[in-house]
XYZ file of C-alpha atoms in Angstrom:
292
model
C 23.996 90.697 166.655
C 21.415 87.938 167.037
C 20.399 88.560 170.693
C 20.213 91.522 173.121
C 19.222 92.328 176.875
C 17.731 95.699 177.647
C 16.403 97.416 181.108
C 13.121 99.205 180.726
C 13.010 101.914 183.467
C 10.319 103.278 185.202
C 9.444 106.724 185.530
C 8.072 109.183 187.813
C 6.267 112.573 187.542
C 7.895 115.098 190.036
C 5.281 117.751 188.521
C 2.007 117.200 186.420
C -0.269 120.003 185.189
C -2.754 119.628 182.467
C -3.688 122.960 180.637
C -6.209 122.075 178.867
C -8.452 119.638 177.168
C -7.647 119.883 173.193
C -10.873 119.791 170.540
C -9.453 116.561 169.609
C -10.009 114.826 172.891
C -6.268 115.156 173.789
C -4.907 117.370 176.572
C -1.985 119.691 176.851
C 0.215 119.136 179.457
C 3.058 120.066 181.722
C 4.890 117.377 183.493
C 8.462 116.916 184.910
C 9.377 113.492 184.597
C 12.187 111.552 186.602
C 13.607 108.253 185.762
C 14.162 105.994 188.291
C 15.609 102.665 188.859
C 13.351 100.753 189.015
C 13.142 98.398 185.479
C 11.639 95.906 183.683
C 14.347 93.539 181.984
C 13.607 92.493 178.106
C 15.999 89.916 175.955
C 15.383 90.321 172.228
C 16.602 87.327 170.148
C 16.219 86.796 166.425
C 14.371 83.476 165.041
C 14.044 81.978 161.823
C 10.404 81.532 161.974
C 8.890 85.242 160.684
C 6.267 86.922 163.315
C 6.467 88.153 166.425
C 6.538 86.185 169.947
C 6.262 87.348 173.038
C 6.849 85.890 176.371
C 6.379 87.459 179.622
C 6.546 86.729 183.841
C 2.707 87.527 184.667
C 0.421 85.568 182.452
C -2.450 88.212 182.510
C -0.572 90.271 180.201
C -1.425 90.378 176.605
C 1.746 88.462 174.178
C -0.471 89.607 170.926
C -0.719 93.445 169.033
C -2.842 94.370 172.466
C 1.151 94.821 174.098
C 3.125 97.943 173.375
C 6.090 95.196 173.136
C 4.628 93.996 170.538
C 3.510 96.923 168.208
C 7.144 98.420 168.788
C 8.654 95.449 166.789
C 5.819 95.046 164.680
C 6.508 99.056 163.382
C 10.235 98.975 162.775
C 9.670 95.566 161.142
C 7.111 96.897 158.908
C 8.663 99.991 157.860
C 12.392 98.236 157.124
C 10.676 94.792 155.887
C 12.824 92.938 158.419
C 11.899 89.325 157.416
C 13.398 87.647 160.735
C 11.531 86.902 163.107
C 12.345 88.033 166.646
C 11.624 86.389 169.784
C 10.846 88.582 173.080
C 11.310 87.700 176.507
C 9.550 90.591 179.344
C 10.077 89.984 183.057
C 8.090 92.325 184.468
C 9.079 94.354 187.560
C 7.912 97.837 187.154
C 3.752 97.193 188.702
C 1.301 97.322 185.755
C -1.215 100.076 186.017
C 0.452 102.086 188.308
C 1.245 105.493 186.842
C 5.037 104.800 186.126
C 5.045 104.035 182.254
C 6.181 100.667 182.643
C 4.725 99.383 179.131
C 5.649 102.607 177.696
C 9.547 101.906 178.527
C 9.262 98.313 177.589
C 8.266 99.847 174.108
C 10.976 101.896 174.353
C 13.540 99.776 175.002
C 12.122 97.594 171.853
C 12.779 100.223 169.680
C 16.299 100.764 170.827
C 17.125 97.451 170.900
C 15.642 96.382 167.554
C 17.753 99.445 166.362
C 21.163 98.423 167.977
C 20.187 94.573 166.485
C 19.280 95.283 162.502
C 21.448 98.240 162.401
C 18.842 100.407 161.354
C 20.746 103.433 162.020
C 18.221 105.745 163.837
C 18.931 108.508 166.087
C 17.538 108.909 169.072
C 15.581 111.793 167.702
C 14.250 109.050 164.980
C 13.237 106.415 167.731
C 11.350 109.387 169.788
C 9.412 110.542 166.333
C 8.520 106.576 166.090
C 7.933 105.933 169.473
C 4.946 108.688 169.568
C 2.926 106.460 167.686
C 2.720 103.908 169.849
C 2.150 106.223 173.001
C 2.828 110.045 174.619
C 4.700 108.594 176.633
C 6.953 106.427 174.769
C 9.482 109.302 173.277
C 10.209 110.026 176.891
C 11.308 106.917 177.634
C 13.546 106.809 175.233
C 15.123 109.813 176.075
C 15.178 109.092 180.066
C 16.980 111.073 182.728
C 15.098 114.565 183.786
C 12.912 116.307 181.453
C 9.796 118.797 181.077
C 7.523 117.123 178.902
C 4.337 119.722 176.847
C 2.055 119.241 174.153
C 0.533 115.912 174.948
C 3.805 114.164 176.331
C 5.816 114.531 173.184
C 7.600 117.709 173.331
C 10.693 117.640 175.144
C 13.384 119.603 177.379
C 15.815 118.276 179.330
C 15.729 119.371 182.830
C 19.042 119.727 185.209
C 18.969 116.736 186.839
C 17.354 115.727 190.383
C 18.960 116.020 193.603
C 20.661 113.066 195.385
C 18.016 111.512 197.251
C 16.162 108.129 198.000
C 12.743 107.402 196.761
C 9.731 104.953 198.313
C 7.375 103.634 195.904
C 4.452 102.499 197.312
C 1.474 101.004 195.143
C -2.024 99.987 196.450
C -3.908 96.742 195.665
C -6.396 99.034 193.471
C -5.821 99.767 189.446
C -6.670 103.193 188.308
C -8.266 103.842 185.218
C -5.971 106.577 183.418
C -9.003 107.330 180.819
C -11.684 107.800 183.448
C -8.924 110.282 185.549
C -8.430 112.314 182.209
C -12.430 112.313 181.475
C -13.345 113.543 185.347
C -10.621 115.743 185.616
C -12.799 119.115 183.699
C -8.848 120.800 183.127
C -10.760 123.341 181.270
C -12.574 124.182 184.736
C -9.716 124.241 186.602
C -8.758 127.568 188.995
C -5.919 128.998 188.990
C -5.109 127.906 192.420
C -5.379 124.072 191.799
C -2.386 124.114 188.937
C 0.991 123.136 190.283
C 3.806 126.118 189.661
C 5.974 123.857 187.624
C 8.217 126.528 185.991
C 9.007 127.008 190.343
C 10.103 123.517 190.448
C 12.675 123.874 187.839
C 14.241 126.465 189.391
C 14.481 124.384 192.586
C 16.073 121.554 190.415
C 17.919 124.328 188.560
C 19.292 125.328 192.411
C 19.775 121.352 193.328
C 17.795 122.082 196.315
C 15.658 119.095 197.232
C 13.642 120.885 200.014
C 12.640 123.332 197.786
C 11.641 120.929 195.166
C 9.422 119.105 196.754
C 7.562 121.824 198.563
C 6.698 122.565 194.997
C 5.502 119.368 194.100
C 2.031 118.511 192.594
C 0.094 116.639 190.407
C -3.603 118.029 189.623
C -4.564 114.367 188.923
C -4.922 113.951 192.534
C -7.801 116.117 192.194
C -9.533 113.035 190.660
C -7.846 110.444 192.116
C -7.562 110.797 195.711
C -11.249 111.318 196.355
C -12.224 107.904 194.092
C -9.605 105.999 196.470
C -8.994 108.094 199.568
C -5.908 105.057 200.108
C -3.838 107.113 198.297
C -3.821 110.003 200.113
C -3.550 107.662 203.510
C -0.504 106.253 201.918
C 1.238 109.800 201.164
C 0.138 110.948 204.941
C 1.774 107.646 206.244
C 5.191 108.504 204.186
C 5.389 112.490 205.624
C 5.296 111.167 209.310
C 8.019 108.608 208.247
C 9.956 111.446 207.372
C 9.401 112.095 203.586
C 10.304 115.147 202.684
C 7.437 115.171 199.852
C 4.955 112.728 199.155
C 3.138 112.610 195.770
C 0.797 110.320 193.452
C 3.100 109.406 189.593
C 0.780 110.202 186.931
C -3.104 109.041 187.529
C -2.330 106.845 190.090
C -2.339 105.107 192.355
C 1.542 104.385 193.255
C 2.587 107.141 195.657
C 6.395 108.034 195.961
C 7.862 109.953 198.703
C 11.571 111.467 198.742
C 13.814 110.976 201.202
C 16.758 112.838 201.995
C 18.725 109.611 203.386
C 18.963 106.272 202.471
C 18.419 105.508 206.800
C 15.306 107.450 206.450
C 13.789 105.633 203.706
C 14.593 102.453 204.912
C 12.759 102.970 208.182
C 9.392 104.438 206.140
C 9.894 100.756 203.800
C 9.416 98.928 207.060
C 6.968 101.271 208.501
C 4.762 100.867 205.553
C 5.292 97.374 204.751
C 3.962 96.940 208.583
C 1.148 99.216 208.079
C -0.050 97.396 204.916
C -2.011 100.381 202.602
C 0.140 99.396 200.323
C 0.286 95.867 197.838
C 3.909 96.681 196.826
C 7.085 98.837 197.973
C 10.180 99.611 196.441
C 13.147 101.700 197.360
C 14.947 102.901 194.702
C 16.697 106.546 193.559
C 16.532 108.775 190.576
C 18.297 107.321 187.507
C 20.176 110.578 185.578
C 23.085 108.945 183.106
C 21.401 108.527 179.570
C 22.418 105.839 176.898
């Protein structure tokens, strides 16, 4: 196999808790994470120069070791001496910044498809342990579909998975610093009160019962977020009175998603926001459940 084509998916957090900030500057977490459809589209191709090239849509991103792309083919060619070279190719769909993991899957899918192309003959359990190295994120994306993810992203547990629905993404024309939202956040200050119940959202998933689920939504995040750019909270007020059922910020921000029980319903909030302009960029998309 000399070339391959791969779709990166984005992500969303349905539930996102931090326990606690770890001696070692990391913090525990809680999340439930969602696939969605939403991608990013990556062809890997072999070459017969050595090294590593990257190519990409948006010519602000990094083609070099600073690009997750990049040190995901750089690792398995290290640690099986490929000699090839390989040639990749990112168009870039998922918006960069925005809380959905989008260089984290495009990592991903490097791994995977570096895997499926040398015939390396790693599990997916093998591509998650490799694919923590590059980010916390990173073994989730290889596993996709619904999941509770603990420790600091790694640990995993697949999750029933999410109710039927239609989902409106809806990112600002800010960019949110995830560092500075971990560093303000004080999760070792935190009340009671201000963590989201996320073992009471898996037992609305567990009971397919979308009303319930995202009553139970939250992300404590927000607690950081929404007061640096009030916008997002605008945004997730905007998507209720379209008819959301929930409305939520993925990860640190600042794309907002809001579930919709009918594809009708979500269409009309897409137009109602796009005329409203808070928001740089919308997507409709739904929940993406069927794994590799």
């Amino acid at each position: 196999m000399d070339k391959i084509q791969l779709k990166a998916l984005a992500k969303i957090n349905l539930g996102l808790d931090v326990l606690r900030r770890r001696e070692d500057g990391y913090h525990e977490v809680k999340m439930i994470m969602q696939t969605i459809s939403l991608c990013d589209e990556l062809e890997l191709r072999k070459r017969k120069q050595p090294g590593i090239q990257v190519r990409t849509n948006l010519h602000y991103l990094p083609t070099n070791e600073n690009n997750l792309v990049y040190k995901a083919a750089q690792l398995l060619m290290e640690e099986f001496q490929i000699g090839d070279g390989i040639a990749i190719q990112l168009q870039k769909r998922i918006p960069v910044a925005a809380g959905m993991a989008g260089g984290s899957s495009d990592a991903a899918a490097v791994l995977w498809g570096m895997n499926q192309m040398y015939g390396l003959g790693l599990s997916r359990k093998g591509l998650m342990e490799r694919g923590v190295r590059l980010g916390a994120d990173v073994p989730y994306c290889v596993l996709r579909g619904t999941a509770l993810a603990e420790g600091i992203g790694e640990r995993l547990r697949t999750l029933p998975p999410m109710p039927k629905c239609y989902i409106l993404l809806a990112k600002p024309g800010i960019s949110v610093s995830t560092r500075f939202v971990y560093e303000n956040l004080h999760a070792n200050d935190l009340k009671p009160e201000q963590h989201p119940d996320v073992d009471a959202m898996i037992e609305a998933m567990k009971e397919k019962d979308l009303g319930l689920l995202t009553a139970r939504m939250g992300n404590v995040l927000e607690l950081v977020t929404v007061p640096a750019h009030p916008v997002i909270e605008e945004i997730k007020r905007y998507m209720l009175e379209a008819g959301a059922l929930g409305a939520m910020m993925s990860g640190s921000g600042p794309t907002v998603f809001g579930i919709f029980d009918t594809q009708a319903k979500a269409r009309k909030a897409y137009h109602a926001m796009r005329a409203g302009r808070l928001a740089k960029q919308l997507y409709l998309t739904v929940p993406y459940n069927v794994r590799r």
